[in-house]
CSV table of C-alpha atoms in Angstrom, one decimal:
chain,number,residue,atom,x,y,z
A,1447,MET,CA,0.1,-0.1,0.0
A,1448,SER,CA,1.1,3.5,-0.8
A,1449,ALA,CA,2.1,6.1,1.9
A,1450,GLU,CA,-0.7,8.0,3.2
A,1451,THR,CA,-1.5,11.3,1.6
A,1452,THR,CA,-3.9,14.0,2.7
A,1453,ASP,CA,-5.4,17.0,1.2
A,1454,THR,CA,-7.3,19.9,2.8
A,1455,ALA,CA,-10.9,19.9,3.8
A,1456,GLU,CA,-13.6,20.5,1.4
A,1457,PRO,CA,-14.4,24.3,0.9
A,1458,ALA,CA,-17.8,25.5,2.3
A,1459,ASP,CA,-19.3,26.0,-0.9
A,1460,GLY,CA,-18.9,22.5,-1.8
A,1461,THR,CA,-17.2,22.9,-5.2
A,1462,ALA,CA,-14.0,21.0,-4.1
A,1463,ALA,CA,-15.0,18.1,-6.5
A,1464,GLY,CA,-15.5,20.5,-9.4
A,1465,THR,CA,-12.2,22.7,-8.9
A,1466,ALA,CA,-9.8,20.1,-8.0
A,1467,ASP,CA,-7.6,18.8,-10.7
A,1468,ALA,CA,-9.8,16.8,-13.2
A,1469,GLY,CA,-7.2,14.0,-13.8
A,1470,GLU,CA,-6.7,13.5,-10.1
A,1471,ARG,CA,-10.5,13.4,-9.5
A,1472,ARG,CA,-11.1,10.9,-12.1
A,1473,ARG,CA,-8.4,8.8,-10.8
A,1474,GLU,CA,-9.8,8.7,-7.3
A,1475,GLN,CA,-13.2,7.9,-8.7
A,1476,ARG,CA,-11.9,4.9,-10.5
A,1477,GLY,CA,-10.2,3.8,-7.4
A,1478,TRP,CA,-13.4,4.3,-5.4
A,1479,TYR,CA,-15.3,2.0,-7.9
A,1480,PHE,CA,-12.9,-0.8,-7.3
A,1481,TYR,CA,-14.0,-1.3,-3.7
A,1482,ASP,CA,-17.4,-2.1,-4.8
A,1483,PHE,CA,-15.5,-4.5,-7.2
A,1484,ALA,CA,-13.8,-6.0,-4.3
A,1485,CYS,CA,-16.5,-6.5,-1.8
A,1486,SER,CA,-19.5,-7.2,-3.8
A,1487,VAL,CA,-18.2,-10.7,-4.4
A,1488,TYR,CA,-18.9,-11.2,-0.7
A,1489,SER,CA,-22.6,-10.1,-0.9
A,1490,THR,CA,-23.1,-12.2,-4.1
A,1491,SER,CA,-21.2,-15.4,-3.6
A,1492,VAL,CA,-21.4,-15.7,0.1
A,1493,VAL,CA,-24.7,-14.1,1.2
A,1494,THR,CA,-26.8,-14.3,-1.6
A,1495,VAL,CA,-25.9,-17.6,-3.1
A,1496,PHE,CA,-23.8,-20.2,-1.0
A,1497,LEU,CA,-23.8,-19.4,2.5
A,1498,GLY,CA,-27.7,-19.6,3.3
A,1499,PRO,CA,-28.3,-22.9,1.9
A,1500,TYR,CA,-25.0,-24.4,3.0
A,1501,LEU,CA,-25.2,-23.1,6.6
A,1502,THR,CA,-28.7,-24.4,6.7
A,1503,SER,CA,-27.7,-27.9,5.7
A,1504,VAL,CA,-25.0,-27.8,8.4
A,1505,ALA,CA,-27.5,-26.7,10.9
A,1506,LYS,CA,-30.0,-29.5,10.0
A,1507,ALA,CA,-27.3,-32.0,10.2
A,1508,ALA,CA,-26.6,-30.9,13.9
A,1509,ALA,CA,-30.5,-30.5,14.5
A,1510,ASP,CA,-32.4,-32.9,16.9
A,1511,ALA,CA,-35.2,-35.0,15.8
A,1512,ASP,CA,-37.7,-32.1,15.7
A,1513,GLY,CA,-35.5,-30.0,13.3
A,1514,TYR,CA,-34.2,-27.6,16.1
A,1515,VAL,CA,-30.7,-26.6,17.0
A,1516,HIS,CA,-30.0,-25.2,20.6
A,1517,PRO,CA,-27.3,-22.4,20.6
A,1518,LEU,CA,-27.1,-21.1,24.2
A,1519,GLY,CA,-29.9,-23.5,25.1
A,1520,ILE,CA,-32.3,-21.5,22.7
A,1521,PRO,CA,-34.4,-23.6,20.4
A,1522,ILE,CA,-34.2,-22.3,16.8
A,1523,ARG,CA,-35.6,-24.1,13.7
A,1524,ALA,CA,-32.5,-25.0,11.6
A,1525,GLY,CA,-34.3,-23.3,8.7
A,1526,SER,CA,-34.4,-19.8,10.6
A,1527,LEU,CA,-30.8,-19.9,11.8
A,1528,PHE,CA,-29.5,-18.1,8.7
A,1529,ALA,CA,-31.9,-15.3,8.9
A,1530,TYR,CA,-31.3,-14.9,12.7
A,1531,ALA,CA,-27.6,-14.9,12.1
A,1532,ILE,CA,-27.9,-12.0,9.5
A,1533,SER,CA,-30.0,-10.3,11.9
A,1534,ALA,CA,-27.5,-10.4,14.7
A,1535,SER,CA,-24.6,-9.4,12.5
A,1536,LEU,CA,-26.5,-6.1,11.7
A,1537,VAL,CA,-27.1,-5.5,15.3
A,1538,VAL,CA,-23.3,-5.7,15.9
A,1539,ALA,CA,-23.0,-3.4,12.9
A,1540,VAL,CA,-25.3,-0.8,14.5
A,1541,ILE,CA,-23.0,-0.6,17.4
A,1542,LEU,CA,-19.8,-0.2,15.6
A,1543,MET,CA,-20.7,2.1,12.6
A,1544,PRO,CA,-21.5,5.4,14.2
A,1545,ILE,CA,-18.3,5.2,16.2
A,1546,VAL,CA,-16.3,4.3,13.2
A,1547,GLY,CA,-18.1,7.2,11.2
A,1548,ALA,CA,-17.3,9.6,14.1
A,1549,ALA,CA,-13.8,8.7,14.3
A,1550,ALA,CA,-13.3,9.0,10.6
A,1551,ASP,CA,-14.7,12.6,10.5
A,1552,ARG,CA,-12.7,13.5,13.7
A,1553,THR,CA,-9.3,12.3,12.5
A,1554,GLY,CA,-9.7,12.6,8.5
A,1555,ARG,CA,-8.2,9.2,8.3
A,1556,LYS,CA,-10.9,7.2,6.4
A,1557,LYS,CA,-8.4,5.1,4.5
A,1558,PRO,CA,-6.9,3.2,7.7
A,1559,LEU,CA,-10.1,2.6,9.0
A,1560,LEU,CA,-11.4,1.3,5.7
A,1561,ALA,CA,-8.6,-1.0,5.3
A,1562,ALA,CA,-9.0,-2.4,8.9
A,1563,ALA,CA,-12.8,-3.3,8.3
A,1564,ALA,CA,-12.2,-4.6,4.7
A,1565,TYR,CA,-9.4,-7.1,5.8
A,1566,THR,CA,-11.2,-8.2,9.0
A,1567,GLY,CA,-14.3,-9.2,6.8
A,1568,ALA,CA,-12.1,-10.7,4.1
A,1569,THR,CA,-10.3,-12.8,6.6
A,1570,ALA,CA,-13.4,-14.0,8.3
A,1571,THR,CA,-14.9,-14.8,4.8
A,1572,ALA,CA,-11.7,-16.8,3.9
A,1573,ALA,CA,-12.1,-18.7,7.1
A,1574,MET,CA,-15.4,-20.1,5.9
A,1575,PHE,CA,-13.4,-22.7,4.2
A,1576,PHE,CA,-13.3,-24.4,7.6
A,1577,LEU,CA,-17.1,-24.7,7.9
A,1578,ASP,CA,-18.1,-28.3,7.7
A,1579,GLY,CA,-19.7,-31.2,9.6
A,1580,HIS,CA,-21.8,-29.7,12.3
A,1581,ARG,CA,-19.9,-26.6,12.9
A,1582,TYR,CA,-22.9,-24.4,12.6
A,1583,LEU,CA,-21.8,-22.1,15.4
A,1584,LEU,CA,-18.7,-21.4,13.5
A,1585,GLY,CA,-20.5,-20.5,10.5
A,1586,VAL,CA,-22.6,-17.9,12.7
A,1587,PHE,CA,-19.6,-16.5,14.1
A,1588,LEU,CA,-17.9,-15.9,10.8
A,1589,LEU,CA,-20.9,-14.6,9.2
A,1590,ILE,CA,-21.6,-12.0,12.1
A,1591,VAL,CA,-17.8,-10.9,11.9
A,1592,ALA,CA,-17.9,-10.6,8.0
A,1593,ASN,CA,-21.2,-8.9,7.7
A,1594,ALA,CA,-20.4,-6.4,10.5
A,1595,SER,CA,-17.2,-5.6,8.7
A,1596,ILE,CA,-18.6,-4.9,5.3
A,1597,SER,CA,-21.1,-2.8,6.9
A,1598,VAL,CA,-18.5,-0.7,8.6
A,1599,SER,CA,-16.2,-0.5,5.5
A,1600,MET,CA,-19.3,0.7,3.5
A,1601,VAL,CA,-19.7,3.7,6.0
A,1602,LEU,CA,-16.3,4.9,5.0
A,1603,TYR,CA,-16.6,4.1,1.2
A,1604,ASN,CA,-19.8,5.8,1.0
A,1605,ALA,CA,-18.5,9.0,2.8
A,1606,TYR,CA,-16.0,9.5,-0.2
A,1607,LEU,CA,-18.6,10.1,-2.6
A,1608,PRO,CA,-19.4,13.7,-1.8
A,1609,GLN,CA,-15.7,14.4,-1.9
A,1610,ILE,CA,-14.8,12.9,-5.1
A,1611,ALA,CA,-18.0,13.9,-7.4
A,1612,GLY,CA,-19.7,17.3,-7.7
A,1613,PRO,CA,-23.4,17.4,-7.4
A,1614,GLU,CA,-24.4,17.1,-10.9
A,1615,GLU,CA,-22.2,14.0,-11.5
A,1616,ARG,CA,-23.0,12.0,-8.3
A,1617,ASP,CA,-25.9,9.9,-9.8
A,1618,ASP,CA,-23.5,8.7,-12.5
A,1619,VAL,CA,-20.7,8.2,-10.2
A,1620,SER,CA,-22.6,6.2,-7.7
A,1621,SER,CA,-24.3,4.0,-10.6
A,1622,ARG,CA,-21.0,3.3,-12.1
A,1623,GLY,CA,-19.8,2.0,-8.6
A,1624,TRP,CA,-22.7,-0.4,-8.4
A,1625,ALA,CA,-22.0,-1.3,-12.1
A,1626,PHE,CA,-18.5,-2.3,-11.1
A,1627,GLY,CA,-19.7,-4.4,-8.2
A,1628,TYR,CA,-22.2,-6.4,-10.3
A,1629,THR,CA,-19.5,-6.8,-13.0
A,1630,SER,CA,-17.1,-8.6,-10.5
A,1631,GLY,CA,-20.1,-10.6,-8.8
A,1632,ALA,CA,-21.0,-11.8,-12.2
A,1633,LEU,CA,-17.3,-12.7,-13.1
A,1634,VAL,CA,-16.8,-14.6,-9.9
A,1635,LEU,CA,-20.1,-16.4,-10.1
A,1636,VAL,CA,-19.2,-17.8,-13.6
A,1637,LEU,CA,-16.0,-19.3,-11.9
A,1638,ASN,CA,-18.2,-20.6,-9.0
A,1639,LEU,CA,-20.4,-22.3,-11.3
A,1640,VAL,CA,-17.5,-24.2,-13.3
A,1641,LEU,CA,-16.2,-25.2,-10.0
A,1642,TYR,CA,-19.5,-26.2,-8.5
A,1643,THR,CA,-21.0,-28.1,-11.5
A,1644,GLY,CA,-17.6,-29.8,-12.3
A,1645,HIS,CA,-16.5,-30.5,-8.7
A,1646,ASP,CA,-16.2,-34.2,-9.6
A,1647,SER,CA,-13.7,-33.6,-12.2
A,1648,PHE,CA,-11.6,-31.6,-9.9
A,1649,GLY,CA,-11.6,-34.3,-7.6
A,1650,LEU,CA,-13.8,-32.3,-5.0
A,1651,SER,CA,-16.8,-33.1,-3.0
A,1652,GLU,CA,-19.8,-31.0,-3.2
A,1653,SER,CA,-19.1,-29.5,0.2
A,1654,ASP,CA,-15.5,-29.0,-0.7
A,1655,ALA,CA,-16.5,-27.0,-3.9
A,1656,VAL,CA,-19.0,-24.8,-1.8
A,1657,ARG,CA,-16.3,-24.1,0.9
A,1658,ILE,CA,-13.8,-23.0,-1.8
A,1659,CYS,CA,-16.4,-20.7,-3.2
A,1660,LEU,CA,-16.9,-19.2,0.1
A,1661,ALA,CA,-13.2,-18.8,0.9
A,1662,SER,CA,-12.4,-17.4,-2.7
A,1663,ALA,CA,-14.8,-14.5,-2.2
A,1664,GLY,CA,-12.6,-13.6,0.9
A,1665,VAL,CA,-9.6,-13.6,-1.2
A,1666,TRP,CA,-11.1,-11.7,-3.9
A,1667,TRP,CA,-12.3,-9.0,-1.6
A,1668,GLY,CA,-8.8,-8.7,0.1
A,1669,ALA,CA,-6.8,-8.6,-3.1
A,1670,PHE,CA,-8.8,-6.0,-4.9
A,1671,THR,CA,-9.0,-3.5,-1.9
A,1672,VAL,CA,-5.5,-2.7,-2.5
A,1673,ILE,CA,-6.6,-0.6,-5.4
A,1674,PRO,CA,-9.0,2.0,-3.6
A,1675,LEU,CA,-6.4,2.1,-0.9
A,1676,ARG,CA,-3.7,3.3,-3.2
A,1677,ARG,CA,-6.1,5.8,-5.0
A,1678,LEU,CA,-8.2,7.5,-2.4
A,1679,ARG,CA,-6.9,10.5,-0.5
A,1680,ASP,CA,-7.6,11.3,3.1
A,1681,ARG,CA,-8.6,14.9,3.8
A,1682,ASN,CA,-7.5,16.9,6.6
A,1683,THR,CA,-9.9,17.9,9.3
A,1684,LYS,CA,-10.8,21.3,10.5
A,1685,PRO,CA,-8.5,22.6,13.4
A,1686,GLY,CA,-9.3,21.0,16.6
A,1687,SER,CA,-11.4,18.2,15.4
A,1688,THR,CA,-8.8,15.4,15.9
A,1689,GLU,CA,-9.5,14.6,19.6
A,1690,ALA,CA,-9.5,11.2,20.9
A,1691,VAL,CA,-11.2,8.6,19.0
A,1692,GLY,CA,-12.6,7.2,22.5
A,1693,SER,CA,-15.2,9.9,22.4
A,1694,GLY,CA,-17.1,8.0,19.7
A,1695,TRP,CA,-20.3,7.5,21.6
A,1696,ARG,CA,-20.3,11.2,22.5
A,1697,GLN,CA,-19.9,12.0,19.0
A,1698,LEU,CA,-22.7,9.8,18.3
A,1699,ARG,CA,-24.9,11.6,20.4
A,1700,ALA,CA,-23.9,14.8,19.0
A,1701,THR,CA,-24.3,13.6,15.5
A,1702,LEU,CA,-27.9,12.5,16.3
A,1703,ARG,CA,-28.7,15.8,17.9
A,1704,ASP,CA,-27.5,17.6,14.8
A,1705,MET,CA,-29.5,15.4,12.6
A,1706,ARG,CA,-32.5,16.8,14.2
A,1707,ARG,CA,-31.6,20.1,12.7
A,1708,HIS,CA,-32.3,18.5,9.3
A,1709,PRO,CA,-35.6,16.9,9.7
A,1710,LEU,CA,-36.0,16.4,6.0
A,1711,THR,CA,-32.8,14.4,5.7
A,1712,LEU,CA,-34.1,12.3,8.6
A,1713,SER,CA,-37.3,11.8,6.7
A,1714,PHE,CA,-35.4,10.4,3.9
A,1715,LEU,CA,-33.4,8.1,6.0
A,1716,LEU,CA,-36.5,6.7,7.6
A,1717,ALA,CA,-38.2,5.9,4.2
A,1718,TYR,CA,-34.8,4.6,3.1
A,1719,LEU,CA,-34.6,2.5,6.2
A,1720,VAL,CA,-38.0,0.7,5.6
A,1721,TYR,CA,-38.0,0.0,1.8
A,1722,ASN,CA,-34.2,-0.9,2.0
A,1723,ASP,CA,-34.8,-3.4,4.6
A,1724,GLY,CA,-37.1,-5.3,2.3
A,1725,VAL,CA,-34.4,-5.2,-0.5
A,1726,GLN,CA,-31.7,-6.4,1.6
A,1727,THR,CA,-33.8,-9.3,3.2
A,1728,VAL,CA,-34.9,-10.4,-0.5
A,1729,ILE,CA,-31.2,-10.6,-1.5
A,1730,SER,CA,-30.1,-12.4,1.4
A,1731,GLN,CA,-33.0,-15.0,1.8
A,1732,ALA,CA,-33.7,-15.6,-1.9
A,1733,SER,CA,-31.3,-18.5,-2.2
A,1734,VAL,CA,-32.9,-20.3,1.0
A,1735,TYR,CA,-36.3,-19.6,-0.4
A,1736,GLY,CA,-35.2,-21.2,-3.7
A,1737,SER,CA,-33.7,-24.2,-2.4
A,1738,GLU,CA,-35.8,-25.0,0.7
A,1739,GLU,CA,-39.5,-23.8,-0.7
A,1740,LEU,CA,-39.2,-24.2,-4.4
A,1741,GLY,CA,-36.8,-27.3,-4.5
A,1742,LEU,CA,-34.4,-25.7,-6.9
A,1743,SER,CA,-30.7,-27.1,-7.3
A,1744,GLN,CA,-27.7,-25.1,-6.3
A,1745,THR,CA,-26.8,-24.8,-10.1
A,1746,THR,CA,-30.1,-23.2,-10.8
A,1747,LEU,CA,-29.6,-20.8,-7.8
A,1748,ILE,CA,-26.1,-19.9,-9.1
A,1749,THR,CA,-27.2,-19.1,-12.6
A,1750,ALA,CA,-30.2,-17.3,-11.6
A,1751,VAL,CA,-28.1,-14.8,-9.2
A,1752,LEU,CA,-25.5,-14.7,-12.2
A,1753,LEU,CA,-28.5,-13.4,-14.4
A,1754,VAL,CA,-29.3,-10.8,-11.5
A,1755,GLN,CA,-25.6,-9.6,-11.7
A,1756,VAL,CA,-25.5,-9.2,-15.4
A,1757,LEU,CA,-28.6,-7.4,-15.6
A,1758,ALA,CA,-28.1,-5.3,-12.5
A,1759,VAL,CA,-25.2,-3.6,-14.5
A,1760,ALA,CA,-27.6,-2.5,-17.2
A,1761,GLY,CA,-30.1,-1.8,-14.7
A,1762,ALA,CA,-27.9,0.4,-12.6
A,1763,LEU,CA,-26.6,2.3,-15.6
A,1764,GLY,CA,-30.1,2.5,-17.1
A,1765,MET,CA,-31.8,3.9,-14.1
A,1766,GLY,CA,-29.0,6.4,-13.8
A,1767,ARG,CA,-30.0,7.7,-17.1
A,1768,MET,CA,-33.6,7.6,-16.2
A,1769,ALA,CA,-33.0,9.7,-13.0
A,1770,ARG,CA,-31.4,12.5,-15.4
A,1771,ALA,CA,-34.9,12.6,-17.1
A,1772,TYR,CA,-37.2,12.0,-14.4
A,1773,GLY,CA,-35.2,12.5,-11.1
A,1774,ALA,CA,-33.8,10.2,-8.7
A,1775,LYS,CA,-36.7,10.3,-6.3
A,1776,HIS,CA,-39.4,9.5,-9.1
A,1777,THR,CA,-37.2,6.7,-10.4
A,1778,ILE,CA,-36.8,5.3,-7.0
A,1779,LEU,CA,-40.4,5.2,-6.5
A,1780,GLY,CA,-41.0,3.3,-9.6
A,1781,SER,CA,-38.6,0.7,-8.7
A,1782,LEU,CA,-40.3,0.1,-5.4
A,1783,VAL,CA,-43.6,-0.6,-7.2
A,1784,VAL,CA,-41.5,-3.3,-9.2
A,1785,TRP,CA,-40.2,-4.8,-6.0
A,1786,THR,CA,-43.8,-5.1,-4.6
A,1787,LEU,CA,-44.9,-7.0,-7.6
A,1788,ILE,CA,-41.7,-9.2,-7.5
A,1789,LEU,CA,-42.6,-10.4,-4.0
A,1790,VAL,CA,-46.3,-11.1,-4.9
A,1791,ALA,CA,-45.2,-13.1,-7.9
A,1792,GLY,CA,-42.7,-14.9,-5.8
A,1793,TYR,CA,-45.2,-16.0,-3.5
A,1794,PHE,CA,-47.2,-17.8,-6.1
A,1795,LEU,CA,-44.0,-19.3,-8.0
A,1796,PRO,CA,-44.6,-23.1,-8.4
A,1797,ALA,CA,-42.1,-25.3,-6.9
A,1798,GLY,CA,-39.6,-27.1,-9.2
A,1799,SER,CA,-39.9,-24.5,-12.1
A,1800,PRO,CA,-36.6,-23.0,-12.9
A,1801,LEU,CA,-38.0,-20.8,-15.7
A,1802,PHE,CA,-40.4,-18.8,-13.8
A,1803,PHE,CA,-37.6,-18.2,-11.1
A,1804,TYR,CA,-35.1,-17.0,-13.9
A,1805,ALA,CA,-37.8,-14.6,-14.9
A,1806,LEU,CA,-38.0,-13.2,-11.3
A,1807,ALA,CA,-34.4,-13.2,-11.1
A,1808,ALA,CA,-34.3,-11.2,-14.3
A,1809,THR,CA,-36.8,-8.7,-12.9
A,1810,ILE,CA,-34.8,-8.1,-9.6
A,1811,GLY,CA,-31.7,-7.6,-11.7
A,1812,LEU,CA,-33.2,-4.7,-13.6
A,1813,VAL,CA,-34.2,-2.7,-10.5
A,1814,LEU,CA,-31.7,-3.9,-7.9
A,1815,GLY,CA,-28.6,-1.9,-8.8
A,1816,GLY,CA,-30.4,1.2,-9.7
A,1817,SER,CA,-32.5,1.5,-6.6
A,1818,GLN,CA,-29.5,1.1,-4.3
A,1819,ALA,CA,-27.2,3.4,-6.4
A,1820,LEU,CA,-29.8,6.2,-7.0
A,1821,SER,CA,-30.7,6.0,-3.0
A,1822,ARG,CA,-27.0,6.5,-2.1
A,1823,SER,CA,-26.5,9.4,-4.6
A,1824,LEU,CA,-29.8,11.1,-3.6
A,1825,TYR,CA,-28.8,10.8,0.0
A,1826,SER,CA,-25.3,12.5,-0.7
A,1827,HIS,CA,-27.2,15.6,-1.6
A,1828,LEU,CA,-28.8,15.8,1.7
A,1829,VAL,CA,-25.6,15.5,3.8
A,1830,PRO,CA,-24.0,18.8,5.3
A,1831,ARG,CA,-20.6,19.5,4.2
A,1832,GLY,CA,-17.8,18.2,6.7
A,1833,LYS,CA,-20.0,15.7,8.3
A,1834,GLU,CA,-19.9,13.2,5.5
A,1835,ALA,CA,-18.7,10.1,7.4
A,1836,GLU,CA,-21.0,10.7,10.4
A,1837,TYR,CA,-24.1,11.1,8.2
A,1838,PHE,CA,-23.0,8.2,6.1
A,1839,SER,CA,-22.9,6.1,9.3
A,1840,ALA,CA,-26.5,6.9,9.8
A,1841,TYR,CA,-27.2,5.9,6.1
A,1842,GLU,CA,-25.2,2.7,6.5
A,1843,MET,CA,-27.1,1.9,9.4
A,1844,SER,CA,-30.2,2.3,7.4
A,1845,ASP,CA,-28.6,0.4,4.6
A,1846,ARG,CA,-27.2,-2.5,6.7
A,1847,GLY,CA,-27.1,-1.9,10.4
A,1848,LEU,CA,-30.9,-1.4,10.8
A,1849,SER,CA,-31.8,-4.0,8.2
A,1850,TRP,CA,-31.8,-6.6,10.9
A,1851,LEU,CA,-35.6,-6.2,11.2
A,1852,GLY,CA,-36.4,-7.7,7.7
A,1853,PRO,CA,-34.6,-11.0,8.3
A,1854,LEU,CA,-35.9,-11.2,11.9
A,1855,VAL,CA,-39.5,-11.0,10.5
A,1856,PHE,CA,-38.6,-13.5,7.7
A,1857,GLY,CA,-37.1,-15.8,10.3
A,1858,LEU,CA,-40.0,-15.4,12.9
A,1859,ALA,CA,-42.5,-16.0,9.9
A,1860,TYR,CA,-40.8,-19.4,9.3
A,1861,GLN,CA,-40.3,-20.1,12.8
A,1862,LEU,CA,-44.0,-19.8,13.5
A,1863,THR,CA,-45.5,-21.1,10.4
A,1864,GLY,CA,-42.9,-23.4,8.7
A,1865,SER,CA,-43.6,-21.9,5.4
A,1866,TYR,CA,-41.0,-19.8,3.4
A,1867,ARG,CA,-44.0,-18.6,1.3
A,1868,ASP,CA,-45.6,-16.9,4.3
A,1869,ALA,CA,-42.1,-15.6,5.2
A,1870,ILE,CA,-41.6,-14.0,1.8
A,1871,ILE,CA,-44.8,-12.3,1.5
A,1872,SER,CA,-44.4,-10.7,4.9
A,1873,LEU,CA,-41.9,-8.5,3.4
A,1874,VAL,CA,-44.4,-6.6,1.2
A,1875,VAL,CA,-45.1,-4.3,3.9
A,1876,PHE,CA,-41.5,-2.7,3.8
A,1877,PHE,CA,-41.9,-1.7,0.0
A,1878,VAL,CA,-45.5,-0.4,0.6
A,1879,VAL,CA,-44.7,1.6,3.7
A,1880,GLY,CA,-41.3,3.0,2.3
A,1881,SER,CA,-43.0,4.1,-0.9
A,1882,VAL,CA,-45.5,6.3,1.1
A,1883,LEU,CA,-42.7,7.7,3.3
A,1884,LEU,CA,-40.5,8.5,0.4
A,1885,ALA,CA,-43.2,10.1,-1.7
A,1886,ARG,CA,-43.8,12.5,1.2
A,1887,VAL,CA,-40.1,13.9,1.4
A,1888,PRO,CA,-39.6,17.3,-0.6
A,1889,VAL,CA,-36.0,16.5,-1.8
A,1890,ARG,CA,-35.4,19.9,-3.3
A,1891,LEU,CA,-36.1,21.6,-0.1
A,1892,ALA,CA,-34.1,18.8,1.8
A,1893,VAL,CA,-31.1,19.4,-0.4
A,1894,ALA,CA,-31.4,23.4,0.2
A,1895,ALA,CA,-32.0,22.8,3.9
A,1896,ALA,CA,-28.5,21.0,4.0
A,1897,GLY,CA,-26.9,23.9,2.6
A,1898,ASN,CA,-25.9,22.1,-0.6
A,1899,PRO,CA,-26.4,23.4,-4.3
A,1900,VAL,CA,-29.8,21.9,-5.6
A,1901,PRO,CA,-29.2,20.0,-9.0
A,1902,GLU,CA,-31.4,20.9,-12.0
A,1903,ARG,CA,-33.1,17.6,-11.7
A,1904,ILE,CA,-33.5,15.4,-8.6
């Protein structure tokens, strides 16, 4: 890794991204894209495809005659364990993310913190190679560490966006970042598919192939993180703002008090919290739903998620163009209508029918990247200057840290009914309520209230 470099803080008029040397700004943007390229493989190969069904199978192997495991003496259906573990990991993230965000803003050293979070998560993911037999508790532990780490790293990664892109270009820059991530996810899934389907010819068992796929995501994550760490620059903080990081909780309280001065920003965060909870839960539980409820093979699940990755690239870029014509808010609202229809269609999907599952996966791909990328870029306009990491820690709490509720609802629905169809349809409420809340946010007023220039169309 190159030596640390710092720059001056952004000027009050928010024009630093526009007046900085264009070549250096583009270089930072390209480096920034590569963190999505690095860590998205974890989200796709580990969370979305392999770990849910595999950890469920390990838990079922360790379950009693009634299908329950008993971590800490608590009876849990083996089929609910993965959802509960996702929820627990995000509770841990809630505790860590605001502290890290406050520390980054106080010290101006986002890059070392990003490196620490990224390599902790990558190491935990690589260690999933050792998840076999009845070691479901090891799987739960590694999932909690890796998922909390990626959440913390995304606080720091997202906080760079207002510093490397001007107001008029953030939709495009954010969308390109998501496109880079989906491209890497698709590439690695192709390699996973080759290894998994041909495991016999490689002299591997099915379990060995899955564990290699899990571990390779950690290696990929760690290897490509080097690029953003070399290209992104830390900015100096304002004088007197580099006090001890140990005051993180005090800073968190101060951040929350400060956010009350921007009620429209909070209104957007509330809407995002609700609808994104549904998005994240669909992503993390889709493979479990496909394997356990629809009886689809692992190969079908891999190819379906690969289809999502390929179409998500086009979807992220296409919705970025739609935002230029119709505004980010209206484009996001349209995507939430599609998400609601996806869940209704998923509830009625017939078991053992890959074709219908592929059609649903294609639809998810077209709206997934765009809805996430535009939400991130829209929020960047609502953040007061000089408080990017703190406010993006709150955003990341909505993006990941408070997304524990969706998996918890999903897990409880299955725990109580034994039906994954009931679990999946329960998520509709997140999209309906989120749409209503977002529609009520006057985004142009919110941008102006945050002290930022209002783009021509938002």
